[in-house]
Amino acid sequence: MALTFDSSAITHGIQLALAPVFLLTAVSGMIGAVAGRLARIIDRARVVEDRARAHTDPDPGFLARTYKELADLRLRGRLANGCIGLLTFCAFLIGSTIILLFLGETTNFQSNRLAVAGFLAGVASFLLALVCFLTETLLATRLLDFDMLQQALEHKP
């Protein structure tokens, strides 16, 4: 594996590696968005737990609703964690692809098949992360309680 210092080969290697860098930018933005959602899930779970601990309401359904909400929040948190894990794995694979493309262009190392496999696996990981993200957001909107709105519409003169 001899290093070549041909400037045109190095320039071409940088050009090849540039496309996956854009995917890395998208991945980092997604990680930020999902991490923000995870923080909100954790904050909400803490509020619900504190309310349950301070529970003095005689309503017997209160604790049942609280446990249901905590279970839903746990599921959403697991989906967000899975999404972050898949995005991190995607970033690792795309970073490895960039290295392989650059090495393949600047050395005699035959890395094309590895680079293609790494890139495709990274894209597959990104797509799975998007499925987790969509599922989590669908769960979040499903959990919204529109009873107050429905009651207001029914009692409207």
GROMACS .gro file of C-alpha atoms in nm, residues 8-81:
model
   74
    8SER     CA    1  -0.482   1.512  -0.915
    9ALA     CA    2  -0.540   1.175  -0.740
   10ILE     CA    3  -0.575   1.349  -0.405
   11THR     CA    4  -0.815   1.606  -0.553
   12HIS     CA    5  -1.022   1.329  -0.711
   13GLY     CA    6  -1.025   1.142  -0.379
   14ILE     CA    7  -1.157   1.451  -0.203
   15GLN     CA    8  -1.425   1.491  -0.469
   16LEU     CA    9  -1.532   1.129  -0.427
   17ALA     CA   10  -1.550   1.167  -0.051
   18LEU     CA   11  -1.751   1.490  -0.069
   19ALA     CA   12  -2.091   1.330  -0.147
   20PRO     CA   13  -2.093   1.115   0.170
   21VAL     CA   14  -2.001   1.425   0.372
   22PHE     CA   15  -2.339   1.575   0.284
   23LEU     CA   16  -2.507   1.267   0.427
   24LEU     CA   17  -2.302   1.314   0.744
   25THR     CA   18  -2.442   1.667   0.769
   26ALA     CA   19  -2.796   1.533   0.744
   27VAL     CA   20  -2.719   1.267   1.005
   28SER     CA   21  -2.581   1.523   1.251
   29GLY     CA   22  -2.891   1.739   1.207
   30MET     CA   23  -3.115   1.439   1.269
   31ILE     CA   24  -2.919   1.343   1.581
   32GLY     CA   25  -2.973   1.695   1.714
   33ALA     CA   26  -3.346   1.683   1.643
   34VAL     CA   27  -3.394   1.338   1.796
   35ALA     CA   28  -3.180   1.426   2.100
   36GLY     CA   29  -3.405   1.728   2.156
   37ARG     CA   30  -3.714   1.508   2.138
   38LEU     CA   31  -3.555   1.260   2.380
   39ALA     CA   32  -3.483   1.541   2.626
   40ARG     CA   33  -3.847   1.649   2.610
   41ILE     CA   34  -3.962   1.290   2.665
   42ILE     CA   35  -3.738   1.261   2.972
   43ASP     CA   36  -3.860   1.595   3.109
   44ARG     CA   37  -4.222   1.493   3.063
   45ALA     CA   38  -4.162   1.157   3.233
   46ARG     CA   39  -4.009   1.336   3.533
   47VAL     CA   40  -4.313   1.564   3.561
   48VAL     CA   41  -4.553   1.269   3.541
   49GLU     CA   42  -4.352   1.072   3.799
   50ASP     CA   43  -4.342   1.370   4.038
   51ARG     CA   44  -4.717   1.419   3.999
   52ALA     CA   45  -4.776   1.048   4.071
   53ARG     CA   46  -4.557   1.061   4.384
   54ALA     CA   47  -4.747   1.364   4.513
   55HIS     CA   48  -5.081   1.205   4.425
   56THR     CA   49  -5.359   1.281   4.675
   57ASP     CA   50  -5.650   1.285   4.430
   58PRO     CA   51  -5.927   1.037   4.523
   59ASP     CA   52  -5.980   0.961   4.150
   60PRO     CA   53  -5.893   0.588   4.115
   61GLY     CA   54  -5.823   0.626   3.743
   62PHE     CA   55  -5.550   0.885   3.800
   63LEU     CA   56  -5.274   0.636   3.875
   64ALA     CA   57  -5.385   0.410   3.589
   65ARG     CA   58  -5.365   0.703   3.345
   66THR     CA   59  -5.027   0.799   3.490
   67TYR     CA   60  -4.883   0.450   3.446
   68LYS     CA   61  -5.020   0.437   3.090
   69GLU     CA   62  -4.856   0.769   3.006
   70LEU     CA   63  -4.526   0.657   3.159
   71ALA     CA   64  -4.537   0.335   2.955
   72ASP     CA   65  -4.602   0.537   2.638
   73LEU     CA   66  -4.315   0.773   2.724
   74ARG     CA   67  -4.085   0.476   2.783
   75LEU     CA   68  -4.171   0.336   2.439
   76ARG     CA   69  -4.112   0.675   2.277
   77GLY     CA   70  -3.779   0.705   2.461
   78ARG     CA   71  -3.670   0.363   2.341
   79LEU     CA   72  -3.759   0.455   1.983
   80ALA     CA   73  -3.562   0.779   2.014
   81ASN     CA   74  -3.264   0.591   2.158
   0.00000   0.00000   0.00000
